[in-house]
Amino acid sequence: LLAHPDQVRTPGDDRRVLVRADSPAPGRVGIVTGGGSGHLPLFKGYVGKGLCSGVAIGNVFSSPSVQQCADAAKAVDGGAGVLFLYGNYGGDIFNFDLAVDLLELDGIETRTVLGCDDVASQPKERAKDRRGVAGIFFAYKAAGAAAERGDSLDEVAAVAQKVVDNTATMGVGLSPTILPTTGAASFDLPEGEMEIGIGIHGEPGIHRGPLGTADEIADQILDSVIPDLGLGEGDRVAVLVNGLGATPLEELYLLYRRTHQRLEELGVVIERRYIGEYATSLEMAGASISLLKVDDELLELLDAPAQSPFFREA
C-alpha cells in the first residue's frame, strides 16, 4: 500500500483489504480474489487495471475473514456485480461463500469461479476438486480484460470458467518452506530428493525420488499435463513456468527450454510465454509448469493492456 499508492488503496482501516485506486467504476464488473499470505505476487500483486479489482488477505497460508471478503467486494462494486475468483481451498470457499450471503443482503450480485488447475491433486474425472495453483494467473488476466472492456457479470464469469477448464498445472518441490508461525518446515524432504506434484502449501505430491535434471523434471511434469489437456498437433497454448520462491530464474528458463522442445515435437503452437515468479510459497525451492489451451478469444484477452504492482502488459 505504501509502495504503490498510485495503483492501490485501502477502503477502510483494515490493511488486509486492498482495491484498485480507481474503484469502484460505475458499470464495470468487480473482480475480487484472496487467500493466505505467503504466495506473493498472489494475491495482492494482481490488483490493477485489466486484472483484479480487489483482494482480501489472511495470515500466512490462512484464509481471509468473511468480513474482509465482503468489504473488498463492497469497495469495488460499481453496480454491475462482483466476481469472486480464487483458489479451490476449503477455508477460502467457506468464508467467501458466507460473504456472498452478506452481499445479497446489500443487493450486490455475485458469481464465483474457483481456480482448480493442479492435476496432481485429483484425477481428470474429479477436476473440479483440484487445488488452485499458479494457473489462476491466466484467469485473472482474461477475466480482468473482459471486465475492463465492459462485459457483463455472467460474461466475465464465463471467461474465467473457460480459462479454468482449459488450464493444467503441476509442480515440483526441491526444499520446504519454514512456517513463520511455528518455525517448522512445511514438509520433510531429505537432501538430494525432489517431490513431483507437491502443493503450494506443502501438500503431498505423487512421486518422491532423487533430484533429477531440469529436463527430467520437465518431462515428468509434462507427461501428466499434456495428456490432461489432450494436446496434439495444431493445438495452441500459453505456457507459464513459475518459480515457487527460491529457484533462480536461470533454472526456470531451463524448464521452459524443455517444455518448448516437447510441445514443438508434438506440433503444439506456443502462442504466449510467461517465465518468472507468479505464485510462490515463501522461500520454497521448486517450480511449476502451467499450460492453457487457447483460442483467438483467449489470446485477445491475454494481450489486452494490464497494469498492477506486479504485472504490466501494454
PDB file of C-alpha atoms in Angstrom:
ATOM      1  CA  LEU A   1       0.000   0.000   0.000  1.00  0.00           C
ATOM      2  CA  LEU A   2       2.828   2.385   0.831  1.00  0.00           C
ATOM      3  CA  ALA A   3       4.905   1.347  -2.175  1.00  0.00           C
ATOM      4  CA  HIS A   4       2.126   1.632  -4.774  1.00  0.00           C
ATOM      5  CA  PRO A   5      -0.292   4.387  -3.668  1.00  0.00           C
ATOM      6  CA  ASP A   6      -0.997   5.325  -7.284  1.00  0.00           C
ATOM      7  CA  GLN A   7      -2.349   1.847  -8.014  1.00  0.00           C
ATOM      8  CA  VAL A   8      -3.989   0.529  -4.829  1.00  0.00           C
ATOM      9  CA  ARG A   9      -5.796   1.887  -1.796  1.00  0.00           C
ATOM     10  CA  THR A  10      -7.493   0.516   1.272  1.00  0.00           C
ATOM     11  CA  PRO A  11     -11.226   1.255   1.569  1.00  0.00           C
ATOM     12  CA  GLY A  12     -11.125   1.326   5.375  1.00  0.00           C
ATOM     13  CA  ASP A  13      -8.801   0.738   8.289  1.00  0.00           C
ATOM     14  CA  ASP A  14      -8.162  -2.940   7.523  1.00  0.00           C
ATOM     15  CA  ARG A  15      -4.954  -3.147   5.537  1.00  0.00           C
ATOM     16  CA  ARG A  16      -5.702  -6.748   4.642  1.00  0.00           C
ATOM     17  CA  VAL A  17      -8.209  -5.368   2.122  1.00  0.00           C
ATOM     18  CA  LEU A  18      -6.817  -3.598  -0.939  1.00  0.00           C
ATOM     19  CA  VAL A  19      -8.622  -2.363  -4.041  1.00  0.00           C
ATOM     20  CA  ARG A  20      -7.745  -0.611  -7.276  1.00  0.00           C
ATOM     21  CA  ALA A  21      -7.132   3.083  -6.735  1.00  0.00           C
ATOM     22  CA  ASP A  22      -9.905   3.873  -9.245  1.00  0.00           C
ATOM     23  CA  SER A  23     -12.510   1.572  -7.659  1.00  0.00           C
ATOM     24  CA  PRO A  24     -15.428   1.493  -7.824  1.00  0.00           C
ATOM     25  CA  ALA A  25     -16.018   2.198 -11.500  1.00  0.00           C
ATOM     26  CA  PRO A  26     -19.685   2.647 -12.468  1.00  0.00           C
ATOM     27  CA  GLY A  27     -20.840  -0.167 -14.739  1.00  0.00           C
ATOM     28  CA  ARG A  28     -17.626  -2.194 -14.503  1.00  0.00           C
ATOM     29  CA  VAL A  29     -17.752  -5.696 -13.079  1.00  0.00           C
ATOM     30  CA  GLY A  30     -15.576  -6.031  -9.988  1.00  0.00           C
ATOM     31  CA  ILE A  31     -13.233  -8.998  -9.588  1.00  0.00           C
ATOM     32  CA  VAL A  32     -12.176  -9.915  -6.063  1.00  0.00           C
ATOM     33  CA  THR A  33      -9.580 -12.527  -5.206  1.00  0.00           C
ATOM     34  CA  GLY A  34      -7.935 -13.554  -1.970  1.00  0.00           C
ATOM     35  CA  GLY A  35      -6.327 -16.199   0.157  1.00  0.00           C
ATOM     36  CA  GLY A  36      -3.485 -16.604   2.592  1.00  0.00           C
ATOM     37  CA  SER A  37      -0.298 -14.585   2.767  1.00  0.00           C
ATOM     38  CA  GLY A  38       2.959 -16.196   1.685  1.00  0.00           C
ATOM     39  CA  HIS A  39       2.268 -16.504  -2.036  1.00  0.00           C
ATOM     40  CA  LEU A  40       3.337 -13.138  -3.477  1.00  0.00           C
ATOM     41  CA  PRO A  41       2.667 -11.968  -6.081  1.00  0.00           C
ATOM     42  CA  LEU A  42      -0.525 -13.923  -5.333  1.00  0.00           C
ATOM     43  CA  PHE A  43      -2.801 -12.354  -4.358  1.00  0.00           C
ATOM     44  CA  LYS A  44      -2.096  -8.686  -3.800  1.00  0.00           C
ATOM     45  CA  GLY A  45       0.134  -8.319  -6.819  1.00  0.00           C
ATOM     46  CA  TYR A  46      -2.700  -8.819  -9.287  1.00  0.00           C
ATOM     47  CA  VAL A  47      -4.891  -5.896  -8.239  1.00  0.00           C
ATOM     48  CA  GLY A  48      -4.828  -3.372 -11.052  1.00  0.00           C
ATOM     49  CA  LYS A  49      -6.074  -2.311 -14.462  1.00  0.00           C
ATOM     50  CA  GLY A  50      -7.126  -5.255 -16.614  1.00  0.00           C
ATOM     51  CA  LEU A  51      -6.718  -7.668 -13.709  1.00  0.00           C
ATOM     52  CA  CYS A  52      -8.432  -7.946 -10.316  1.00  0.00           C
ATOM     53  CA  SER A  53     -10.308  -5.077  -8.672  1.00  0.00           C
ATOM     54  CA  GLY A  54      -9.764  -6.035  -5.042  1.00  0.00           C
ATOM     55  CA  VAL A  55      -8.230  -8.557  -2.685  1.00  0.00           C
ATOM     56  CA  ALA A  56      -8.696  -9.896   0.832  1.00  0.00           C
ATOM     57  CA  ILE A  57      -5.640 -11.386   2.539  1.00  0.00           C
ATOM     58  CA  GLY A  58      -5.366 -13.734   5.515  1.00  0.00           C
ATOM     59  CA  ASN A  59      -2.415 -14.737   7.669  1.00  0.00           C
ATOM     60  CA  VAL A  60       0.272 -16.990   6.209  1.00  0.00           C
ATOM     61  CA  PHE A  61      -1.436 -19.909   4.442  1.00  0.00           C
ATOM     62  CA  SER A  62      -4.734 -18.927   6.125  1.00  0.00           C
ATOM     63  CA  SER A  63      -7.993 -17.659   4.678  1.00  0.00           C
ATOM     64  CA  PRO A  64      -9.147 -14.043   4.916  1.00  0.00           C
ATOM     65  CA  SER A  65     -12.176 -13.447   7.111  1.00  0.00           C
ATOM     66  CA  VAL A  66     -15.754 -13.304   5.897  1.00  0.00           C
ATOM     67  CA  GLN A  67     -15.874  -9.579   6.627  1.00  0.00           C
ATOM     68  CA  GLN A  68     -12.670  -8.915   4.675  1.00  0.00           C
ATOM     69  CA  CYS A  69     -14.047 -10.743   1.651  1.00  0.00           C
ATOM     70  CA  ALA A  70     -17.300  -8.792   1.853  1.00  0.00           C
ATOM     71  CA  ASP A  71     -15.548  -5.457   2.402  1.00  0.00           C
ATOM     72  CA  ALA A  72     -13.389  -5.960  -0.696  1.00  0.00           C
ATOM     73  CA  ALA A  73     -16.473  -6.703  -2.793  1.00  0.00           C
ATOM     74  CA  LYS A  74     -18.411  -3.717  -1.498  1.00  0.00           C
ATOM     75  CA  ALA A  75     -15.496  -1.418  -2.242  1.00  0.00           C
ATOM     76  CA  VAL A  76     -15.245  -2.463  -5.898  1.00  0.00           C
ATOM     77  CA  ASP A  77     -18.927  -2.831  -6.751  1.00  0.00           C
ATOM     78  CA  GLY A  78     -19.889  -0.310  -9.414  1.00  0.00           C
ATOM     79  CA  GLY A  79     -23.399  -1.621  -9.855  1.00  0.00           C
ATOM     80  CA  ALA A  80     -22.521  -4.372 -12.339  1.00  0.00           C
ATOM     81  CA  GLY A  81     -21.835  -7.085  -9.771  1.00  0.00           C
ATOM     82  CA  VAL A  82     -18.723  -8.817  -8.443  1.00  0.00           C
ATOM     83  CA  LEU A  83     -16.908 -11.984  -9.481  1.00  0.00           C
ATOM     84  CA  PHE A  84     -15.123 -13.899  -6.713  1.00  0.00           C
ATOM     85  CA  LEU A  85     -12.119 -15.599  -8.348  1.00  0.00           C
ATOM     86  CA  TYR A  86      -9.824 -17.564  -6.024  1.00  0.00           C
ATOM     87  CA  GLY A  87      -8.229 -20.967  -5.448  1.00  0.00           C
ATOM     88  CA  ASN A  88     -10.111 -24.135  -4.558  1.00  0.00           C
ATOM     89  CA  TYR A  89      -9.362 -24.440  -0.825  1.00  0.00           C
ATOM     90  CA  GLY A  90     -11.899 -25.307   1.865  1.00  0.00           C
ATOM     91  CA  GLY A  91     -11.331 -22.359   4.186  1.00  0.00           C
ATOM     92  CA  ASP A  92     -11.429 -19.832   1.376  1.00  0.00           C
ATOM     93  CA  ILE A  93     -14.614 -21.338  -0.045  1.00  0.00           C
ATOM     94  CA  PHE A  94     -16.322 -21.289   3.362  1.00  0.00           C
ATOM     95  CA  ASN A  95     -15.540 -17.619   4.048  1.00  0.00           C
ATOM     96  CA  PHE A  96     -16.148 -16.316   0.532  1.00  0.00           C
ATOM     97  CA  ASP A  97     -19.482 -18.164   0.388  1.00  0.00           C
ATOM     98  CA  LEU A  98     -20.556 -16.557   3.662  1.00  0.00           C
ATOM     99  CA  ALA A  99     -19.518 -13.205   2.216  1.00  0.00           C
ATOM    100  CA  VAL A 100     -21.835 -13.893  -0.743  1.00  0.00           C
ATOM    101  CA  ASP A 101     -24.709 -14.220   1.744  1.00  0.00           C
ATOM    102  CA  LEU A 102     -23.823 -10.872   3.322  1.00  0.00           C
ATOM    103  CA  LEU A 103     -23.606  -9.172  -0.058  1.00  0.00           C
ATOM    104  CA  GLU A 104     -27.009 -10.479  -1.102  1.00  0.00           C
ATOM    105  CA  LEU A 105     -28.491  -8.562   1.830  1.00  0.00           C
ATOM    106  CA  ASP A 106     -26.949  -5.399   0.342  1.00  0.00           C
ATOM    107  CA  GLY A 107     -28.272  -6.149  -3.122  1.00  0.00           C
ATOM    108  CA  ILE A 108     -24.834  -6.879  -4.625  1.00  0.00           C
ATOM    109  CA  GLU A 109     -24.936  -9.632  -7.230  1.00  0.00           C
ATOM    110  CA  THR A 110     -22.013 -12.069  -7.241  1.00  0.00           C
ATOM    111  CA  ARG A 111     -20.635 -15.039  -9.134  1.00  0.00           C
ATOM    112  CA  THR A 112     -17.860 -17.409  -8.039  1.00  0.00           C
ATOM    113  CA  VAL A 113     -15.233 -19.188 -10.146  1.00  0.00           C
ATOM    114  CA  LEU A 114     -12.632 -21.410  -8.481  1.00  0.00           C
ATOM    115  CA  GLY A 115      -9.126 -21.974  -9.781  1.00  0.00           C
ATOM    116  CA  CYS A 116      -8.552 -25.740  -9.845  1.00  0.00           C
ATOM    117  CA  ASP A 117      -5.598 -26.407 -12.135  1.00  0.00           C
ATOM    118  CA  ASP A 118      -3.328 -28.724 -10.081  1.00  0.00           C
ATOM    119  CA  VAL A 119      -3.511 -32.028 -11.970  1.00  0.00           C
ATOM    120  CA  ALA A 120      -1.578 -33.838  -9.228  1.00  0.00           C
ATOM    121  CA  SER A 121      -4.282 -33.261  -6.638  1.00  0.00           C
ATOM    122  CA  GLN A 122      -7.156 -35.138  -8.330  1.00  0.00           C
ATOM    123  CA  PRO A 123      -7.697 -37.212 -11.490  1.00  0.00           C
ATOM    124  CA  LYS A 124      -9.317 -35.742 -14.577  1.00  0.00           C
ATOM    125  CA  GLU A 125     -12.781 -37.055 -13.694  1.00  0.00           C
ATOM    126  CA  ARG A 126     -12.609 -35.050 -10.444  1.00  0.00           C
ATOM    127  CA  ALA A 127     -11.087 -31.920 -11.976  1.00  0.00           C
ATOM    128  CA  LYS A 128     -13.453 -29.611 -10.070  1.00  0.00           C
ATOM    129  CA  ASP A 129     -11.926 -30.884  -6.796  1.00  0.00           C
ATOM    130  CA  ARG A 130      -8.366 -29.998  -7.752  1.00  0.00           C
ATOM    131  CA  ARG A 131      -6.309 -27.404  -5.893  1.00  0.00           C
ATOM    132  CA  GLY A 132      -5.848 -23.974  -7.389  1.00  0.00           C
ATOM    133  CA  VAL A 133      -2.233 -23.024  -8.077  1.00  0.00           C
ATOM    134  CA  ALA A 134      -0.275 -20.769 -10.455  1.00  0.00           C
ATOM    135  CA  GLY A 135      -2.600 -21.259 -13.428  1.00  0.00           C
ATOM    136  CA  ILE A 136      -5.101 -18.878 -11.847  1.00  0.00           C
ATOM    137  CA  PHE A 137      -2.919 -16.099 -13.276  1.00  0.00           C
ATOM    138  CA  PHE A 138      -4.406 -16.845 -16.696  1.00  0.00           C
ATOM    139  CA  ALA A 139      -7.925 -16.472 -15.271  1.00  0.00           C
ATOM    140  CA  TYR A 140      -7.053 -13.125 -13.669  1.00  0.00           C
ATOM    141  CA  LYS A 141      -5.673 -11.864 -16.964  1.00  0.00           C
ATOM    142  CA  ALA A 142      -8.543 -12.986 -19.189  1.00  0.00           C
ATOM    143  CA  ALA A 143     -11.403 -12.164 -16.805  1.00  0.00           C
ATOM    144  CA  GLY A 144      -9.801  -8.828 -15.935  1.00  0.00           C
ATOM    145  CA  ALA A 145      -9.603  -7.898 -19.609  1.00  0.00           C
ATOM    146  CA  ALA A 146     -13.233  -8.911 -20.113  1.00  0.00           C
ATOM    147  CA  ALA A 147     -14.348  -6.729 -17.211  1.00  0.00           C
ATOM    148  CA  GLU A 148     -12.243  -3.826 -18.486  1.00  0.00           C
ATOM    149  CA  ARG A 149     -13.918  -3.889 -21.898  1.00  0.00           C
ATOM    150  CA  GLY A 150     -17.367  -3.778 -20.315  1.00  0.00           C
ATOM    151  CA  ASP A 151     -18.573  -7.373 -20.334  1.00  0.00           C
ATOM    152  CA  SER A 152     -21.471  -8.308 -18.047  1.00  0.00           C
ATOM    153  CA  LEU A 153     -21.019 -10.266 -14.818  1.00  0.00           C
ATOM    154  CA  ASP A 154     -22.148 -13.509 -16.447  1.00  0.00           C
ATOM    155  CA  GLU A 155     -19.826 -12.923 -19.396  1.00  0.00           C
ATOM    156  CA  VAL A 156     -16.822 -12.213 -17.171  1.00  0.00           C
ATOM    157  CA  ALA A 157     -17.562 -15.319 -15.106  1.00  0.00           C
ATOM    158  CA  ALA A 158     -17.871 -17.396 -18.293  1.00  0.00           C
ATOM    159  CA  VAL A 159     -14.458 -16.212 -19.475  1.00  0.00           C
ATOM    160  CA  ALA A 160     -12.887 -17.096 -16.119  1.00  0.00           C
ATOM    161  CA  GLN A 161     -14.504 -20.537 -16.180  1.00  0.00           C
ATOM    162  CA  LYS A 162     -13.355 -21.152 -19.756  1.00  0.00           C
ATOM    163  CA  VAL A 163      -9.778 -20.447 -18.694  1.00  0.00           C
ATOM    164  CA  VAL A 164     -10.050 -22.695 -15.636  1.00  0.00           C
ATOM    165  CA  ASP A 165     -11.465 -25.526 -17.747  1.00  0.00           C
ATOM    166  CA  ASN A 166      -8.535 -25.296 -20.170  1.00  0.00           C
ATOM    167  CA  THR A 167      -5.639 -24.899 -17.716  1.00  0.00           C
ATOM    168  CA  ALA A 168      -3.457 -27.636 -16.228  1.00  0.00           C
ATOM    169  CA  THR A 169      -0.530 -27.259 -13.818  1.00  0.00           C
ATOM    170  CA  MET A 170       1.916 -29.476 -11.986  1.00  0.00           C
ATOM    171  CA  GLY A 171       4.792 -28.512  -9.699  1.00  0.00           C
ATOM    172  CA  VAL A 172       7.941 -29.900  -8.146  1.00  0.00           C
ATOM    173  CA  GLY A 173       9.252 -29.214  -4.641  1.00  0.00           C
ATOM    174  CA  LEU A 174      13.004 -29.163  -4.043  1.00  0.00           C
ATOM    175  CA  SER A 175      13.083 -27.882  -0.461  1.00  0.00           C
ATOM    176  CA  PRO A 176      10.424 -26.936   2.126  1.00  0.00           C
ATOM    177  CA  THR A 177       9.463 -23.521   3.398  1.00  0.00           C
ATOM    178  CA  ILE A 178       9.685 -22.598   7.079  1.00  0.00           C
ATOM    179  CA  LEU A 179       6.342 -21.504   8.521  1.00  0.00           C
ATOM    180  CA  PRO A 180       6.881 -18.242  10.450  1.00  0.00           C
ATOM    181  CA  THR A 181       4.177 -19.085  12.987  1.00  0.00           C
ATOM    182  CA  THR A 182       5.852 -22.322  14.104  1.00  0.00           C
ATOM    183  CA  GLY A 183       9.429 -22.201  12.839  1.00  0.00           C
ATOM    184  CA  ALA A 184       8.841 -25.683  11.422  1.00  0.00           C
ATOM    185  CA  ALA A 185       9.226 -26.886   7.856  1.00  0.00           C
ATOM    186  CA  SER A 186       6.015 -27.207   5.838  1.00  0.00           C
ATOM    187  CA  PHE A 187       7.049 -30.730   4.813  1.00  0.00           C
ATOM    188  CA  ASP A 188      10.030 -33.065   5.134  1.00  0.00           C
ATOM    189  CA  LEU A 189      12.227 -33.609   2.102  1.00  0.00           C
ATOM    190  CA  PRO A 190      15.671 -35.215   2.508  1.00  0.00           C
ATOM    191  CA  GLU A 191      18.704 -33.596   0.894  1.00  0.00           C
ATOM    192  CA  GLY A 192      19.095 -34.571  -2.735  1.00  0.00           C
ATOM    193  CA  GLU A 193      15.453 -35.542  -3.245  1.00  0.00           C
ATOM    194  CA  MET A 194      12.518 -33.908  -5.026  1.00  0.00           C
ATOM    195  CA  GLU A 195       8.753 -34.298  -4.852  1.00  0.00           C
ATOM    196  CA  ILE A 196       6.709 -34.117  -8.045  1.00  0.00           C
ATOM    197  CA  GLY A 197       3.157 -32.818  -7.693  1.00  0.00           C
ATOM    198  CA  ILE A 198       3.629 -31.035  -4.385  1.00  0.00           C
ATOM    199  CA  GLY A 199       1.125 -28.300  -3.480  1.00  0.00           C
ATOM    200  CA  ILE A 200       1.936 -24.670  -2.765  1.00  0.00           C
ATOM    201  CA  HIS A 201       1.364 -25.231   0.966  1.00  0.00           C
ATOM    202  CA  GLY A 202       3.462 -28.393   1.037  1.00  0.00           C
ATOM    203  CA  GLU A 203       0.578 -30.769   0.301  1.00  0.00           C
ATOM    204  CA  PRO A 204       1.806 -34.257  -0.686  1.00  0.00           C
ATOM    205  CA  GLY A 205       2.709 -34.892  -4.289  1.00  0.00           C
ATOM    206  CA  ILE A 206       2.552 -38.040  -6.392  1.00  0.00           C
ATOM    207  CA  HIS A 207       6.217 -39.047  -6.654  1.00  0.00           C
ATOM    208  CA  ARG A 208       9.293 -38.626  -4.468  1.00  0.00           C
ATOM    209  CA  GLY A 209      12.767 -39.614  -5.582  1.00  0.00           C
ATOM    210  CA  PRO A 210      16.332 -38.489  -6.324  1.00  0.00           C
ATOM    211  CA  LEU A 211      16.728 -34.980  -7.711  1.00  0.00           C
ATOM    212  CA  GLY A 212      16.636 -35.047 -11.493  1.00  0.00           C
ATOM    213  CA  THR A 213      17.944 -32.696 -14.135  1.00  0.00           C
ATOM    214  CA  ALA A 214      15.816 -29.802 -15.357  1.00  0.00           C
ATOM    215  CA  ASP A 215      14.915 -31.787 -18.485  1.00  0.00           C
ATOM    216  CA  GLU A 216      13.957 -34.871 -16.451  1.00  0.00           C
ATOM    217  CA  ILE A 217      11.769 -32.790 -14.128  1.00  0.00           C
ATOM    218  CA  ALA A 218      10.078 -31.020 -17.029  1.00  0.00           C
ATOM    219  CA  ASP A 219       9.403 -34.364 -18.711  1.00  0.00           C
ATOM    220  CA  GLN A 220       7.790 -35.826 -15.583  1.00  0.00           C
ATOM    221  CA  ILE A 221       5.536 -32.785 -15.240  1.00  0.00           C
ATOM    222  CA  LEU A 222       4.630 -32.602 -18.922  1.00  0.00           C
ATOM    223  CA  ASP A 223       3.888 -36.325 -19.072  1.00  0.00           C
ATOM    224  CA  SER A 224       0.899 -35.503 -16.850  1.00  0.00           C
ATOM    225  CA  VAL A 225      -0.045 -32.002 -18.003  1.00  0.00           C
ATOM    226  CA  ILE A 226      -0.032 -32.572 -21.777  1.00  0.00           C
ATOM    227  CA  PRO A 227      -2.416 -35.571 -21.806  1.00  0.00           C
ATOM    228  CA  ASP A 228      -4.648 -33.925 -19.202  1.00  0.00           C
ATOM    229  CA  LEU A 229      -5.429 -31.203 -21.748  1.00  0.00           C
ATOM    230  CA  GLY A 230      -5.461 -33.685 -24.626  1.00  0.00           C
ATOM    231  CA  LEU A 231      -2.911 -31.621 -26.532  1.00  0.00           C
ATOM    232  CA  GLY A 232      -1.923 -32.626 -30.026  1.00  0.00           C
ATOM    233  CA  GLU A 233      -0.775 -31.284 -33.372  1.00  0.00           C
ATOM    234  CA  GLY A 234      -2.262 -27.914 -34.223  1.00  0.00           C
ATOM    235  CA  ASP A 235      -3.373 -27.042 -30.708  1.00  0.00           C
ATOM    236  CA  ARG A 236      -2.342 -23.637 -29.340  1.00  0.00           C
ATOM    237  CA  VAL A 237      -1.187 -22.901 -25.806  1.00  0.00           C
ATOM    238  CA  ALA A 238       0.119 -20.275 -23.427  1.00  0.00           C
ATOM    239  CA  VAL A 239       2.941 -21.503 -21.193  1.00  0.00           C
ATOM    240  CA  LEU A 240       3.666 -20.385 -17.632  1.00  0.00           C
ATOM    241  CA  VAL A 241       6.864 -21.564 -15.926  1.00  0.00           C
ATOM    242  CA  ASN A 242       6.519 -20.393 -12.339  1.00  0.00           C
ATOM    243  CA  GLY A 243       9.089 -20.265  -9.538  1.00  0.00           C
ATOM    244  CA  LEU A 244       7.941 -21.157  -6.024  1.00  0.00           C
ATOM    245  CA  GLY A 245      10.140 -18.624  -4.216  1.00  0.00           C
ATOM    246  CA  ALA A 246      13.767 -19.762  -4.121  1.00  0.00           C
ATOM    247  CA  THR A 247      14.542 -21.064  -7.587  1.00  0.00           C
ATOM    248  CA  PRO A 248      16.824 -18.967  -9.799  1.00  0.00           C
ATOM    249  CA  LEU A 249      15.371 -17.562 -12.997  1.00  0.00           C
ATOM    250  CA  GLU A 250      18.130 -19.346 -14.936  1.00  0.00           C
ATOM    251  CA  GLU A 251      16.689 -22.685 -13.834  1.00  0.00           C
ATOM    252  CA  LEU A 252      13.147 -21.647 -14.786  1.00  0.00           C
ATOM    253  CA  TYR A 253      14.393 -20.933 -18.289  1.00  0.00           C
ATOM    254  CA  LEU A 254      15.909 -24.426 -18.426  1.00  0.00           C
ATOM    255  CA  LEU A 255      12.464 -25.826 -17.623  1.00  0.00           C
ATOM    256  CA  TYR A 256      10.966 -23.625 -20.326  1.00  0.00           C
ATOM    257  CA  ARG A 257      13.529 -24.831 -22.872  1.00  0.00           C
ATOM    258  CA  ARG A 258      12.489 -28.453 -22.378  1.00  0.00           C
ATOM    259  CA  THR A 259       8.799 -27.501 -22.346  1.00  0.00           C
ATOM    260  CA  HIS A 260       9.295 -25.705 -25.664  1.00  0.00           C
ATOM    261  CA  GLN A 261      11.048 -28.732 -27.144  1.00  0.00           C
ATOM    262  CA  ARG A 262       8.327 -31.163 -26.045  1.00  0.00           C
ATOM    263  CA  LEU A 263       5.467 -29.033 -27.356  1.00  0.00           C
ATOM    264  CA  GLU A 264       7.270 -28.360 -30.623  1.00  0.00           C
ATOM    265  CA  GLU A 265       7.782 -32.106 -31.129  1.00  0.00           C
ATOM    266  CA  LEU A 266       4.029 -32.601 -30.698  1.00  0.00           C
ATOM    267  CA  GLY A 267       3.190 -29.875 -33.191  1.00  0.00           C
ATOM    268  CA  VAL A 268       1.621 -27.706 -30.484  1.00  0.00           C
ATOM    269  CA  VAL A 269       1.914 -23.970 -31.186  1.00  0.00           C
ATOM    270  CA  ILE A 270       3.191 -21.856 -28.267  1.00  0.00           C
ATOM    271  CA  GLU A 271       1.361 -18.554 -28.576  1.00  0.00           C
ATOM    272  CA  ARG A 272       2.438 -16.846 -25.328  1.00  0.00           C
ATOM    273  CA  ARG A 273       5.183 -17.427 -22.738  1.00  0.00           C
ATOM    274  CA  TYR A 274       5.413 -16.313 -19.107  1.00  0.00           C
ATOM    275  CA  ILE A 275       8.521 -17.184 -17.057  1.00  0.00           C
ATOM    276  CA  GLY A 276       9.128 -15.964 -13.501  1.00  0.00           C
ATOM    277  CA  GLU A 277       7.565 -15.943 -10.052  1.00  0.00           C
ATOM    278  CA  TYR A 278       3.789 -15.678 -10.414  1.00  0.00           C
ATOM    279  CA  ALA A 279       2.632 -17.736  -7.396  1.00  0.00           C
ATOM    280  CA  THR A 280       5.128 -18.615  -4.678  1.00  0.00           C
ATOM    281  CA  SER A 281       5.284 -20.385  -1.332  1.00  0.00           C
ATOM    282  CA  LEU A 282       7.519 -18.146   0.782  1.00  0.00           C
ATOM    283  CA  GLU A 283      11.084 -19.460   0.248  1.00  0.00           C
ATOM    284  CA  MET A 284      10.217 -22.925  -1.095  1.00  0.00           C
ATOM    285  CA  ALA A 285      12.597 -24.121  -3.792  1.00  0.00           C
ATOM    286  CA  GLY A 286      10.769 -25.555  -6.747  1.00  0.00           C
ATOM    287  CA  ALA A 287       8.722 -24.645  -9.781  1.00  0.00           C
ATOM    288  CA  SER A 288       5.536 -25.404 -11.658  1.00  0.00           C
ATOM    289  CA  ILE A 289       4.555 -25.573 -15.295  1.00  0.00           C
ATOM    290  CA  SER A 290       1.099 -24.438 -16.416  1.00  0.00           C
ATOM    291  CA  LEU A 291      -0.398 -24.830 -19.863  1.00  0.00           C
ATOM    292  CA  LEU A 292      -3.503 -23.000 -21.069  1.00  0.00           C
ATOM    293  CA  LYS A 293      -5.165 -24.228 -24.246  1.00  0.00           C
ATOM    294  CA  VAL A 294      -6.058 -21.031 -26.116  1.00  0.00           C
ATOM    295  CA  ASP A 295      -8.170 -19.818 -28.996  1.00  0.00           C
ATOM    296  CA  ASP A 296      -8.486 -16.401 -30.654  1.00  0.00           C
ATOM    297  CA  GLU A 297     -10.831 -15.111 -27.939  1.00  0.00           C
ATOM    298  CA  LEU A 298      -8.484 -16.011 -25.086  1.00  0.00           C
ATOM    299  CA  LEU A 299      -5.443 -14.677 -26.916  1.00  0.00           C
ATOM    300  CA  GLU A 300      -7.146 -11.321 -27.377  1.00  0.00           C
ATOM    301  CA  LEU A 301      -7.846 -11.177 -23.646  1.00  0.00           C
ATOM    302  CA  LEU A 302      -4.309 -12.256 -22.699  1.00  0.00           C
ATOM    303  CA  ASP A 303      -2.930  -9.489 -24.912  1.00  0.00           C
ATOM    304  CA  ALA A 304      -5.169  -6.723 -23.543  1.00  0.00           C
ATOM    305  CA  PRO A 305      -3.448  -3.904 -21.601  1.00  0.00           C
ATOM    306  CA  ALA A 306      -2.937  -4.602 -17.903  1.00  0.00           C
ATOM    307  CA  GLN A 307      -1.009  -2.990 -15.079  1.00  0.00           C
ATOM    308  CA  SER A 308      -0.622  -3.867 -11.418  1.00  0.00           C
ATOM    309  CA  PRO A 309       2.150  -3.661  -8.810  1.00  0.00           C
ATOM    310  CA  PHE A 310       3.418  -6.981 -10.154  1.00  0.00           C
ATOM    311  CA  PHE A 311       2.323  -7.339 -13.753  1.00  0.00           C
ATOM    312  CA  ARG A 312       2.388  -4.997 -16.722  1.00  0.00           C
ATOM    313  CA  GLU A 313       1.423  -5.618 -20.349  1.00  0.00           C
ATOM    314  CA  ALA A 314       0.980  -2.613 -22.603  1.00  0.00           C
TER     315      ALA A 314
END
